[in-house]
Amino acid sequence: MGASSPIGVFDSGVGGLTVLKELRRQLAGESTIYLGDEARMPYGPRPADEVIAFTRQAMRWFATRDCKLIVLACNTATAQALEAVRDESAVPIIGVVRPGAAAAIASSARRSIGVVATVGTVRSGAYVRAVRDLDPLCDVTQQACPRLVPIVESGKAGTPEALDAVREYVAPLLSEGGVVTPVVDTLLLGCTHYPLLREEFTKVAGPGVRVVDSATTTALAVREVLASHRLLADGATPTHRVFATGPVERFSEVARTIFGEKLPEVEAAALT
Ligand code: DGL
Protein backbone atom coordinates (compact mmCIF):
# COMPACT_ATOMS: atom_id res chain seq x y z
CA MET A 1 0.00 0.00 0.00
CA GLY A 2 1.37 3.42 -0.99
CA ALA A 3 0.50 6.76 -2.57
CA SER A 4 -0.44 5.18 -5.91
CA SER A 5 -2.84 2.68 -4.27
CA PRO A 6 -6.53 3.33 -4.89
CA ILE A 7 -9.10 4.92 -2.58
CA GLY A 8 -11.91 2.47 -1.79
CA VAL A 9 -15.47 3.80 -1.67
CA PHE A 10 -18.24 1.68 -0.17
CA ASP A 11 -21.99 2.14 -0.25
CA SER A 12 -25.02 -0.06 0.14
CA GLY A 13 -25.82 0.61 -3.53
CA VAL A 14 -25.60 3.28 -6.21
CA GLY A 15 -26.17 6.33 -3.99
CA GLY A 16 -22.52 6.54 -2.90
CA LEU A 17 -21.61 7.43 -6.46
CA THR A 18 -22.53 10.99 -5.40
CA VAL A 19 -19.57 10.83 -3.00
CA LEU A 20 -17.33 9.14 -5.59
CA LYS A 21 -18.13 11.89 -8.06
CA GLU A 22 -17.03 14.60 -5.62
CA LEU A 23 -13.89 12.66 -4.68
CA ARG A 24 -12.96 12.34 -8.33
CA ARG A 25 -13.63 16.05 -8.84
CA GLN A 26 -11.47 17.16 -5.91
CA LEU A 27 -8.80 14.47 -6.24
CA ALA A 28 -8.53 13.96 -9.96
CA GLY A 29 -5.16 12.18 -9.76
CA GLU A 30 -6.41 9.41 -7.45
CA SER A 31 -7.38 5.90 -8.50
CA THR A 32 -10.65 4.62 -7.05
CA ILE A 33 -12.46 1.35 -6.44
CA TYR A 34 -16.20 1.64 -5.76
CA LEU A 35 -18.25 -1.17 -4.26
CA GLY A 36 -22.04 -1.05 -4.03
CA ASP A 37 -23.80 -3.82 -2.13
CA GLU A 38 -26.76 -3.50 -4.47
CA ALA A 39 -27.95 -7.05 -3.83
CA ARG A 40 -28.70 -6.20 -0.18
CA MET A 41 -29.83 -2.58 -0.60
CA PRO A 42 -31.44 -0.88 1.30
CA TYR A 43 -29.46 -0.89 4.54
CA GLY A 44 -31.65 1.88 6.02
CA PRO A 45 -34.42 -0.29 7.48
CA ARG A 46 -32.12 -3.17 8.60
CA PRO A 47 -31.17 -3.88 12.22
CA ALA A 48 -27.80 -2.50 13.31
CA ASP A 49 -26.13 -5.90 13.75
CA GLU A 50 -26.92 -6.79 10.14
CA VAL A 51 -25.52 -3.49 8.87
CA ILE A 52 -22.36 -4.10 10.92
CA ALA A 53 -21.99 -7.64 9.52
CA PHE A 54 -22.42 -6.49 5.91
CA THR A 55 -20.03 -3.56 6.35
CA ARG A 56 -17.47 -5.88 7.93
CA GLN A 57 -17.67 -8.13 4.86
CA ALA A 58 -17.17 -5.13 2.59
CA MET A 59 -14.11 -3.96 4.53
CA ARG A 60 -12.62 -7.47 4.20
CA TRP A 61 -13.27 -7.29 0.44
CA PHE A 62 -11.40 -3.97 0.22
CA ALA A 63 -8.55 -5.33 2.36
CA THR A 64 -7.57 -7.67 -0.48
CA ARG A 65 -7.43 -4.79 -2.98
CA ASP A 66 -4.52 -2.79 -1.64
CA CYS A 67 -6.51 0.37 -0.86
CA LYS A 68 -4.70 3.17 0.96
CA LEU A 69 -7.92 4.50 2.49
CA ILE A 70 -11.58 3.51 2.49
CA VAL A 71 -14.48 5.97 2.40
CA LEU A 72 -17.65 4.68 3.98
CA ALA A 73 -19.97 6.67 1.72
CA CYS A 74 -23.10 5.07 3.16
CA ASN A 75 -24.59 7.14 5.98
CA THR A 76 -26.40 4.17 7.49
CA ALA A 77 -23.21 2.07 7.52
CA THR A 78 -21.17 4.96 8.91
CA ALA A 79 -23.76 5.64 11.61
CA GLN A 80 -24.01 2.04 12.74
CA ALA A 81 -20.78 0.28 11.80
CA LEU A 82 -17.89 2.76 11.51
CA GLU A 83 -16.68 2.35 15.08
CA ALA A 84 -16.74 -1.45 14.88
CA VAL A 85 -15.02 -1.81 11.51
CA ARG A 86 -12.45 0.93 12.11
CA ASP A 87 -11.09 -0.91 15.11
CA GLU A 88 -10.61 -4.06 13.02
CA SER A 89 -9.24 -2.56 9.82
CA ALA A 90 -5.57 -2.18 8.92
CA VAL A 91 -6.64 0.37 6.28
CA PRO A 92 -7.81 3.80 7.54
CA ILE A 93 -11.55 4.42 7.12
CA ILE A 94 -13.33 7.77 6.79
CA GLY A 95 -17.11 7.93 7.25
CA VAL A 96 -19.51 10.60 6.03
CA VAL A 97 -21.26 11.52 9.28
CA ARG A 98 -18.56 13.68 10.85
CA PRO A 99 -17.82 15.59 7.60
CA GLY A 100 -21.59 16.03 7.12
CA ALA A 101 -21.95 17.42 10.63
CA ALA A 102 -19.07 19.82 10.00
CA ALA A 103 -20.67 21.02 6.75
CA ALA A 104 -23.98 21.63 8.52
CA ILE A 105 -22.42 23.57 11.38
CA ALA A 106 -20.40 25.71 8.98
CA SER A 107 -23.60 26.58 7.14
CA SER A 108 -25.88 27.19 10.13
CA ALA A 109 -25.82 30.81 11.33
CA ARG A 110 -28.40 30.16 14.05
CA ARG A 111 -26.93 26.76 14.96
CA SER A 112 -30.21 25.04 14.31
CA ILE A 113 -29.90 22.01 12.04
CA GLY A 114 -32.41 19.54 10.63
CA VAL A 115 -31.04 16.13 9.64
CA VAL A 116 -32.94 13.97 7.16
CA ALA A 117 -31.76 10.36 6.91
CA THR A 118 -32.78 6.70 6.87
CA VAL A 119 -34.52 5.03 9.79
CA GLY A 120 -31.26 3.30 10.82
CA THR A 121 -29.20 6.49 10.77
CA VAL A 122 -31.81 8.39 12.78
CA ARG A 123 -32.15 5.54 15.27
CA SER A 124 -28.38 5.45 15.82
CA GLY A 125 -28.30 9.14 16.83
CA ALA A 126 -24.88 9.39 15.11
CA TYR A 127 -25.54 12.78 13.50
CA VAL A 128 -26.79 14.29 16.73
CA ARG A 129 -23.64 13.10 18.51
CA ALA A 130 -21.35 14.30 15.71
CA VAL A 131 -22.94 17.76 15.63
CA ARG A 132 -22.87 18.06 19.43
CA ASP A 133 -19.22 16.93 19.51
CA LEU A 134 -18.43 19.95 17.38
CA ASP A 135 -20.92 22.36 18.99
CA PRO A 136 -22.66 21.18 22.18
CA LEU A 137 -25.13 24.07 22.03
CA CYS A 138 -26.36 23.35 18.53
CA ASP A 139 -30.02 22.36 18.10
CA VAL A 140 -30.41 19.21 16.01
CA THR A 141 -33.75 17.81 14.89
CA GLN A 142 -33.85 14.50 13.03
CA GLN A 143 -36.37 13.18 10.55
CA ALA A 144 -36.39 9.66 9.09
CA CYS A 145 -37.58 9.57 5.46
CA PRO A 146 -38.21 5.90 4.59
CA ARG A 147 -40.03 6.62 1.32
CA LEU A 148 -37.21 8.55 -0.33
CA VAL A 149 -34.67 5.83 -1.18
CA PRO A 150 -37.30 3.74 -3.02
CA ILE A 151 -38.44 6.86 -4.88
CA VAL A 152 -34.91 7.59 -6.11
CA GLU A 153 -34.22 3.93 -6.90
CA SER A 154 -37.33 3.72 -9.04
CA GLY A 155 -36.23 6.76 -11.07
CA LYS A 156 -38.93 9.04 -9.68
CA ALA A 157 -36.74 11.99 -8.67
CA GLY A 158 -38.25 15.10 -10.24
CA THR A 159 -41.84 13.82 -10.10
CA PRO A 160 -44.76 15.25 -8.08
CA GLU A 161 -44.64 12.08 -5.94
CA ALA A 162 -41.05 12.89 -4.93
CA LEU A 163 -41.95 16.50 -4.11
CA ASP A 164 -44.93 15.41 -2.00
CA ALA A 165 -42.84 12.92 -0.05
CA VAL A 166 -40.09 15.48 0.62
CA ARG A 167 -42.73 18.01 1.72
CA GLU A 168 -44.26 15.51 4.13
CA TYR A 169 -40.88 14.88 5.79
CA VAL A 170 -39.45 18.37 5.77
CA ALA A 171 -42.53 20.37 6.80
CA PRO A 172 -42.29 19.37 10.50
CA LEU A 173 -38.70 20.59 10.62
CA LEU A 174 -39.74 24.00 9.36
CA SER A 175 -42.74 24.54 11.59
CA GLU A 176 -42.71 27.36 14.10
CA GLY A 177 -41.53 26.39 17.54
CA GLY A 178 -39.56 27.37 20.55
CA VAL A 179 -36.47 25.85 22.08
CA VAL A 180 -37.77 22.30 21.79
CA THR A 181 -38.70 22.37 18.10
CA PRO A 182 -36.67 25.16 16.61
CA VAL A 183 -37.01 26.33 13.05
CA VAL A 184 -33.94 25.00 11.32
CA ASP A 185 -31.82 27.20 9.07
CA THR A 186 -29.86 24.29 7.61
CA LEU A 187 -31.05 20.98 6.29
CA LEU A 188 -28.42 18.25 6.21
CA LEU A 189 -29.03 15.53 3.64
CA GLY A 190 -27.81 12.57 5.71
CA CYS A 191 -28.31 9.87 3.09
CA THR A 192 -26.48 9.10 -0.16
CA HIS A 193 -29.69 9.26 -2.19
CA TYR A 194 -31.01 12.60 -1.02
CA PRO A 195 -28.64 14.83 -3.04
CA LEU A 196 -30.49 13.36 -6.02
CA LEU A 197 -33.63 15.03 -4.62
CA ARG A 198 -31.85 18.32 -3.93
CA GLU A 199 -34.24 20.29 -6.12
CA GLU A 200 -37.20 19.00 -4.14
CA PHE A 201 -35.51 19.72 -0.79
CA THR A 202 -34.48 23.21 -1.87
CA LYS A 203 -37.96 24.00 -3.13
CA VAL A 204 -39.71 22.77 0.03
CA ALA A 205 -37.16 24.30 2.43
CA GLY A 206 -37.41 27.75 0.84
CA PRO A 207 -34.85 30.55 0.60
CA GLY A 208 -34.25 30.84 4.36
CA VAL A 209 -32.87 27.32 4.72
CA ARG A 210 -29.58 26.06 3.30
CA VAL A 211 -29.46 22.50 2.01
CA VAL A 212 -26.10 20.79 2.52
CA ASP A 213 -24.65 17.29 2.17
CA SER A 214 -21.47 15.53 3.19
CA ALA A 215 -19.85 14.86 -0.20
CA THR A 216 -17.73 18.02 -0.41
CA THR A 217 -16.48 17.92 3.18
CA THR A 218 -15.84 14.17 2.99
CA ALA A 219 -13.64 14.67 -0.07
CA LEU A 220 -11.88 17.52 1.76
CA ALA A 221 -11.26 15.25 4.76
CA VAL A 222 -9.83 12.58 2.46
CA ARG A 223 -7.52 15.13 0.85
CA GLU A 224 -6.32 16.39 4.24
CA VAL A 225 -5.61 12.92 5.58
CA LEU A 226 -3.77 11.81 2.46
CA ALA A 227 -1.79 15.05 2.25
CA SER A 228 -0.73 14.98 5.89
CA HIS A 229 0.49 11.39 5.53
CA ARG A 230 2.18 12.07 2.16
CA LEU A 231 -0.17 9.63 0.51
CA LEU A 232 -1.56 11.82 -2.28
CA ALA A 233 -1.09 10.16 -5.68
CA ASP A 234 1.65 11.66 -7.79
CA GLY A 235 -0.62 12.43 -10.75
CA ALA A 236 0.13 9.35 -12.85
CA THR A 237 -2.86 8.13 -14.91
CA PRO A 238 -5.52 7.14 -12.39
CA THR A 239 -7.66 4.04 -12.85
CA HIS A 240 -11.29 3.64 -11.80
CA ARG A 241 -13.20 0.44 -11.17
CA VAL A 242 -16.81 0.01 -10.09
CA PHE A 243 -18.10 -3.22 -8.53
CA ALA A 244 -21.59 -4.24 -7.45
CA THR A 245 -23.12 -7.26 -5.77
CA GLY A 246 -26.19 -8.66 -7.48
CA PRO A 247 -26.99 -8.25 -11.16
CA VAL A 248 -24.61 -5.63 -12.60
CA GLU A 249 -27.06 -4.73 -15.39
CA ARG A 250 -29.53 -3.35 -12.90
CA PHE A 251 -26.84 -1.44 -11.02
CA SER A 252 -25.45 0.08 -14.24
CA GLU A 253 -28.92 1.01 -15.40
CA VAL A 254 -29.87 2.75 -12.14
CA ALA A 255 -26.45 4.44 -11.94
CA ARG A 256 -26.73 5.74 -15.49
CA THR A 257 -30.31 6.95 -15.00
CA ILE A 258 -29.35 8.75 -11.85
CA PHE A 259 -26.05 10.24 -12.96
CA GLY A 260 -26.41 10.51 -16.68
CA GLU A 261 -22.67 10.19 -17.08
CA LYS A 262 -20.38 7.47 -18.24
CA LEU A 263 -19.10 5.17 -15.53
CA PRO A 264 -16.52 2.44 -15.95
CA GLU A 265 -18.10 -0.88 -16.86
CA VAL A 266 -19.58 -2.35 -13.68
CA GLU A 267 -17.93 -5.58 -12.49
CA ALA A 268 -19.55 -8.25 -10.35
CA ALA A 269 -18.48 -8.71 -6.73
CA ALA A 270 -19.50 -11.21 -4.05
CA LEU A 271 -19.44 -10.42 -0.34
CA THR A 272 -19.07 -13.29 2.13
N1 DGL B 1 -26.72 4.40 1.43
C1 DGL B 1 -27.79 4.59 2.38
C2 DGL B 1 -27.47 5.79 3.27
O1 DGL B 1 -26.72 6.67 2.90
C3 DGL B 1 -29.12 4.79 1.69
C4 DGL B 1 -29.63 3.57 0.97
C5 DGL B 1 -29.90 2.40 1.90
O2 DGL B 1 -30.82 2.48 2.73
O3 DGL B 1 -29.17 1.42 1.77
O4 DGL B 1 -27.97 5.87 4.34
CSV table of C-alpha atoms and ligand atoms in Angstrom, one decimal:
chain,number,residue,atom,x,y,z
A,1,MET,CA,0.0,0.0,0.0
A,2,GLY,CA,1.4,3.4,-1.0
A,3,ALA,CA,0.5,6.8,-2.6
A,4,SER,CA,-0.4,5.2,-5.9
A,5,SER,CA,-2.8,2.7,-4.3
A,6,PRO,CA,-6.5,3.3,-4.9
A,7,ILE,CA,-9.1,4.9,-2.6
A,8,GLY,CA,-11.9,2.5,-1.8
A,9,VAL,CA,-15.5,3.8,-1.7
A,10,PHE,CA,-18.2,1.7,-0.2
A,11,ASP,CA,-22.0,2.1,-0.2
A,12,SER,CA,-25.0,-0.1,0.1
A,13,GLY,CA,-25.8,0.6,-3.5
A,14,VAL,CA,-25.6,3.3,-6.2
A,15,GLY,CA,-26.2,6.3,-4.0
A,16,GLY,CA,-22.5,6.5,-2.9
A,17,LEU,CA,-21.6,7.4,-6.5
A,18,THR,CA,-22.5,11.0,-5.4
A,19,VAL,CA,-19.6,10.8,-3.0
A,20,LEU,CA,-17.3,9.1,-5.6
A,21,LYS,CA,-18.1,11.9,-8.1
A,22,GLU,CA,-17.0,14.6,-5.6
A,23,LEU,CA,-13.9,12.7,-4.7
A,24,ARG,CA,-13.0,12.3,-8.3
A,25,ARG,CA,-13.6,16.1,-8.8
A,26,GLN,CA,-11.5,17.2,-5.9
A,27,LEU,CA,-8.8,14.5,-6.2
A,28,ALA,CA,-8.5,14.0,-10.0
A,29,GLY,CA,-5.2,12.2,-9.8
A,30,GLU,CA,-6.4,9.4,-7.5
A,31,SER,CA,-7.4,5.9,-8.5
A,32,THR,CA,-10.7,4.6,-7.1
A,33,ILE,CA,-12.5,1.4,-6.4
A,34,TYR,CA,-16.2,1.6,-5.8
A,35,LEU,CA,-18.2,-1.2,-4.3
A,36,GLY,CA,-22.0,-1.0,-4.0
A,37,ASP,CA,-23.8,-3.8,-2.1
A,38,GLU,CA,-26.8,-3.5,-4.5
A,39,ALA,CA,-28.0,-7.1,-3.8
A,40,ARG,CA,-28.7,-6.2,-0.2
A,41,MET,CA,-29.8,-2.6,-0.6
A,42,PRO,CA,-31.4,-0.9,1.3
A,43,TYR,CA,-29.5,-0.9,4.5
A,44,GLY,CA,-31.6,1.9,6.0
A,45,PRO,CA,-34.4,-0.3,7.5
A,46,ARG,CA,-32.1,-3.2,8.6
A,47,PRO,CA,-31.2,-3.9,12.2
A,48,ALA,CA,-27.8,-2.5,13.3
A,49,ASP,CA,-26.1,-5.9,13.7
A,50,GLU,CA,-26.9,-6.8,10.1
A,51,VAL,CA,-25.5,-3.5,8.9
A,52,ILE,CA,-22.4,-4.1,10.9
A,53,ALA,CA,-22.0,-7.6,9.5
A,54,PHE,CA,-22.4,-6.5,5.9
A,55,THR,CA,-20.0,-3.6,6.4
A,56,ARG,CA,-17.5,-5.9,7.9
A,57,GLN,CA,-17.7,-8.1,4.9
A,58,ALA,CA,-17.2,-5.1,2.6
A,59,MET,CA,-14.1,-4.0,4.5
A,60,ARG,CA,-12.6,-7.5,4.2
A,61,TRP,CA,-13.3,-7.3,0.4
A,62,PHE,CA,-11.4,-4.0,0.2
A,63,ALA,CA,-8.5,-5.3,2.4
A,64,THR,CA,-7.6,-7.7,-0.5
A,65,ARG,CA,-7.4,-4.8,-3.0
A,66,ASP,CA,-4.5,-2.8,-1.6
A,67,CYS,CA,-6.5,0.4,-0.9
A,68,LYS,CA,-4.7,3.2,1.0
A,69,LEU,CA,-7.9,4.5,2.5
A,70,ILE,CA,-11.6,3.5,2.5
A,71,VAL,CA,-14.5,6.0,2.4
A,72,LEU,CA,-17.6,4.7,4.0
A,73,ALA,CA,-20.0,6.7,1.7
A,74,CYS,CA,-23.1,5.1,3.2
A,75,ASN,CA,-24.6,7.1,6.0
A,76,THR,CA,-26.4,4.2,7.5
A,77,ALA,CA,-23.2,2.1,7.5
A,78,THR,CA,-21.2,5.0,8.9
A,79,ALA,CA,-23.8,5.6,11.6
A,80,GLN,CA,-24.0,2.0,12.7
A,81,ALA,CA,-20.8,0.3,11.8
A,82,LEU,CA,-17.9,2.8,11.5
A,83,GLU,CA,-16.7,2.3,15.1
A,84,ALA,CA,-16.7,-1.5,14.9
A,85,VAL,CA,-15.0,-1.8,11.5
A,86,ARG,CA,-12.5,0.9,12.1
A,87,ASP,CA,-11.1,-0.9,15.1
A,88,GLU,CA,-10.6,-4.1,13.0
A,89,SER,CA,-9.2,-2.6,9.8
A,90,ALA,CA,-5.6,-2.2,8.9
A,91,VAL,CA,-6.6,0.4,6.3
A,92,PRO,CA,-7.8,3.8,7.5
A,93,ILE,CA,-11.6,4.4,7.1
A,94,ILE,CA,-13.3,7.8,6.8
A,95,GLY,CA,-17.1,7.9,7.2
A,96,VAL,CA,-19.5,10.6,6.0
A,97,VAL,CA,-21.3,11.5,9.3
A,98,ARG,CA,-18.6,13.7,10.8
A,99,PRO,CA,-17.8,15.6,7.6
A,100,GLY,CA,-21.6,16.0,7.1
A,101,ALA,CA,-22.0,17.4,10.6
A,102,ALA,CA,-19.1,19.8,10.0
A,103,ALA,CA,-20.7,21.0,6.8
A,104,ALA,CA,-24.0,21.6,8.5
A,105,ILE,CA,-22.4,23.6,11.4
A,106,ALA,CA,-20.4,25.7,9.0
A,107,SER,CA,-23.6,26.6,7.1
A,108,SER,CA,-25.9,27.2,10.1
A,109,ALA,CA,-25.8,30.8,11.3
A,110,ARG,CA,-28.4,30.2,14.1
A,111,ARG,CA,-26.9,26.8,15.0
A,112,SER,CA,-30.2,25.0,14.3
A,113,ILE,CA,-29.9,22.0,12.0
A,114,GLY,CA,-32.4,19.5,10.6
A,115,VAL,CA,-31.0,16.1,9.6
A,116,VAL,CA,-32.9,14.0,7.2
A,117,ALA,CA,-31.8,10.4,6.9
A,118,THR,CA,-32.8,6.7,6.9
A,119,VAL,CA,-34.5,5.0,9.8
A,120,GLY,CA,-31.3,3.3,10.8
A,121,THR,CA,-29.2,6.5,10.8
A,122,VAL,CA,-31.8,8.4,12.8
A,123,ARG,CA,-32.1,5.5,15.3
A,124,SER,CA,-28.4,5.5,15.8
A,125,GLY,CA,-28.3,9.1,16.8
A,126,ALA,CA,-24.9,9.4,15.1
A,127,TYR,CA,-25.5,12.8,13.5
A,128,VAL,CA,-26.8,14.3,16.7
A,129,ARG,CA,-23.6,13.1,18.5
A,130,ALA,CA,-21.4,14.3,15.7
A,131,VAL,CA,-22.9,17.8,15.6
A,132,ARG,CA,-22.9,18.1,19.4
A,133,ASP,CA,-19.2,16.9,19.5
A,134,LEU,CA,-18.4,20.0,17.4
A,135,ASP,CA,-20.9,22.4,19.0
A,136,PRO,CA,-22.7,21.2,22.2
A,137,LEU,CA,-25.1,24.1,22.0
A,138,CYS,CA,-26.4,23.3,18.5
A,139,ASP,CA,-30.0,22.4,18.1
A,140,VAL,CA,-30.4,19.2,16.0
A,141,THR,CA,-33.7,17.8,14.9
A,142,GLN,CA,-33.9,14.5,13.0
A,143,GLN,CA,-36.4,13.2,10.5
A,144,ALA,CA,-36.4,9.7,9.1
A,145,CYS,CA,-37.6,9.6,5.5
A,146,PRO,CA,-38.2,5.9,4.6
A,147,ARG,CA,-40.0,6.6,1.3
A,148,LEU,CA,-37.2,8.6,-0.3
A,149,VAL,CA,-34.7,5.8,-1.2
A,150,PRO,CA,-37.3,3.7,-3.0
A,151,ILE,CA,-38.4,6.9,-4.9
A,152,VAL,CA,-34.9,7.6,-6.1
A,153,GLU,CA,-34.2,3.9,-6.9
A,154,SER,CA,-37.3,3.7,-9.0
A,155,GLY,CA,-36.2,6.8,-11.1
A,156,LYS,CA,-38.9,9.0,-9.7
A,157,ALA,CA,-36.7,12.0,-8.7
A,158,GLY,CA,-38.2,15.1,-10.2
A,159,THR,CA,-41.8,13.8,-10.1
A,160,PRO,CA,-44.8,15.3,-8.1
A,161,GLU,CA,-44.6,12.1,-5.9
A,162,ALA,CA,-41.1,12.9,-4.9
A,163,LEU,CA,-42.0,16.5,-4.1
A,164,ASP,CA,-44.9,15.4,-2.0
A,165,ALA,CA,-42.8,12.9,0.0
A,166,VAL,CA,-40.1,15.5,0.6
A,167,ARG,CA,-42.7,18.0,1.7
A,168,GLU,CA,-44.3,15.5,4.1
A,169,TYR,CA,-40.9,14.9,5.8
A,170,VAL,CA,-39.4,18.4,5.8
A,171,ALA,CA,-42.5,20.4,6.8
A,172,PRO,CA,-42.3,19.4,10.5
A,173,LEU,CA,-38.7,20.6,10.6
A,174,LEU,CA,-39.7,24.0,9.4
A,175,SER,CA,-42.7,24.5,11.6
A,176,GLU,CA,-42.7,27.4,14.1
A,177,GLY,CA,-41.5,26.4,17.5
A,178,GLY,CA,-39.6,27.4,20.6
A,179,VAL,CA,-36.5,25.9,22.1
A,180,VAL,CA,-37.8,22.3,21.8
A,181,THR,CA,-38.7,22.4,18.1
A,182,PRO,CA,-36.7,25.2,16.6
A,183,VAL,CA,-37.0,26.3,13.1
A,184,VAL,CA,-33.9,25.0,11.3
A,185,ASP,CA,-31.8,27.2,9.1
A,186,THR,CA,-29.9,24.3,7.6
A,187,LEU,CA,-31.1,21.0,6.3
A,188,LEU,CA,-28.4,18.3,6.2
A,189,LEU,CA,-29.0,15.5,3.6
A,190,GLY,CA,-27.8,12.6,5.7
A,191,CYS,CA,-28.3,9.9,3.1
A,192,THR,CA,-26.5,9.1,-0.2
A,193,HIS,CA,-29.7,9.3,-2.2
A,194,TYR,CA,-31.0,12.6,-1.0
A,195,PRO,CA,-28.6,14.8,-3.0
A,196,LEU,CA,-30.5,13.4,-6.0
A,197,LEU,CA,-33.6,15.0,-4.6
A,198,ARG,CA,-31.8,18.3,-3.9
A,199,GLU,CA,-34.2,20.3,-6.1
A,200,GLU,CA,-37.2,19.0,-4.1
A,201,PHE,CA,-35.5,19.7,-0.8
A,202,THR,CA,-34.5,23.2,-1.9
A,203,LYS,CA,-38.0,24.0,-3.1
A,204,VAL,CA,-39.7,22.8,0.0
A,205,ALA,CA,-37.2,24.3,2.4
A,206,GLY,CA,-37.4,27.7,0.8
A,207,PRO,CA,-34.8,30.6,0.6
A,208,GLY,CA,-34.3,30.8,4.4
A,209,VAL,CA,-32.9,27.3,4.7
A,210,ARG,CA,-29.6,26.1,3.3
A,211,VAL,CA,-29.5,22.5,2.0
A,212,VAL,CA,-26.1,20.8,2.5
A,213,ASP,CA,-24.7,17.3,2.2
A,214,SER,CA,-21.5,15.5,3.2
A,215,ALA,CA,-19.9,14.9,-0.2
A,216,THR,CA,-17.7,18.0,-0.4
A,217,THR,CA,-16.5,17.9,3.2
A,218,THR,CA,-15.8,14.2,3.0
A,219,ALA,CA,-13.6,14.7,-0.1
A,220,LEU,CA,-11.9,17.5,1.8
A,221,ALA,CA,-11.3,15.3,4.8
A,222,VAL,CA,-9.8,12.6,2.5
A,223,ARG,CA,-7.5,15.1,0.9
A,224,GLU,CA,-6.3,16.4,4.2
A,225,VAL,CA,-5.6,12.9,5.6
A,226,LEU,CA,-3.8,11.8,2.5
A,227,ALA,CA,-1.8,15.1,2.3
A,228,SER,CA,-0.7,15.0,5.9
A,229,HIS,CA,0.5,11.4,5.5
A,230,ARG,CA,2.2,12.1,2.2
A,231,LEU,CA,-0.2,9.6,0.5
A,232,LEU,CA,-1.6,11.8,-2.3
A,233,ALA,CA,-1.1,10.2,-5.7
A,234,ASP,CA,1.6,11.7,-7.8
A,235,GLY,CA,-0.6,12.4,-10.7
A,236,ALA,CA,0.1,9.3,-12.9
A,237,THR,CA,-2.9,8.1,-14.9
A,238,PRO,CA,-5.5,7.1,-12.4
A,239,THR,CA,-7.7,4.0,-12.8
A,240,HIS,CA,-11.3,3.6,-11.8
A,241,ARG,CA,-13.2,0.4,-11.2
A,242,VAL,CA,-16.8,0.0,-10.1
A,243,PHE,CA,-18.1,-3.2,-8.5
A,244,ALA,CA,-21.6,-4.2,-7.4
A,245,THR,CA,-23.1,-7.3,-5.8
A,246,GLY,CA,-26.2,-8.7,-7.5
A,247,PRO,CA,-27.0,-8.2,-11.2
A,248,VAL,CA,-24.6,-5.6,-12.6
A,249,GLU,CA,-27.1,-4.7,-15.4
A,250,ARG,CA,-29.5,-3.4,-12.9
A,251,PHE,CA,-26.8,-1.4,-11.0
A,252,SER,CA,-25.5,0.1,-14.2
A,253,GLU,CA,-28.9,1.0,-15.4
A,254,VAL,CA,-29.9,2.7,-12.1
A,255,ALA,CA,-26.5,4.4,-11.9
A,256,ARG,CA,-26.7,5.7,-15.5
A,257,THR,CA,-30.3,6.9,-15.0
A,258,ILE,CA,-29.3,8.7,-11.8
A,259,PHE,CA,-26.0,10.2,-13.0
A,260,GLY,CA,-26.4,10.5,-16.7
A,261,GLU,CA,-22.7,10.2,-17.1
A,262,LYS,CA,-20.4,7.5,-18.2
A,263,LEU,CA,-19.1,5.2,-15.5
A,264,PRO,CA,-16.5,2.4,-15.9
A,265,GLU,CA,-18.1,-0.9,-16.9
A,266,VAL,CA,-19.6,-2.3,-13.7
A,267,GLU,CA,-17.9,-5.6,-12.5
A,268,ALA,CA,-19.5,-8.3,-10.4
A,269,ALA,CA,-18.5,-8.7,-6.7
A,270,ALA,CA,-19.5,-11.2,-4.1
A,271,LEU,CA,-19.4,-10.4,-0.3
A,272,THR,CA,-19.1,-13.3,2.1
B,1,DGL,N1,-26.7,4.4,1.4
B,1,DGL,C1,-27.8,4.6,2.4
B,1,DGL,C2,-27.5,5.8,3.3
B,1,DGL,O1,-26.7,6.7,2.9
B,1,DGL,C3,-29.1,4.8,1.7
B,1,DGL,C4,-29.6,3.6,1.0
B,1,DGL,C5,-29.9,2.4,1.9
B,1,DGL,O2,-30.8,2.5,2.7
B,1,DGL,O3,-29.2,1.4,1.8
B,1,DGL,O4,-28.0,5.9,4.3
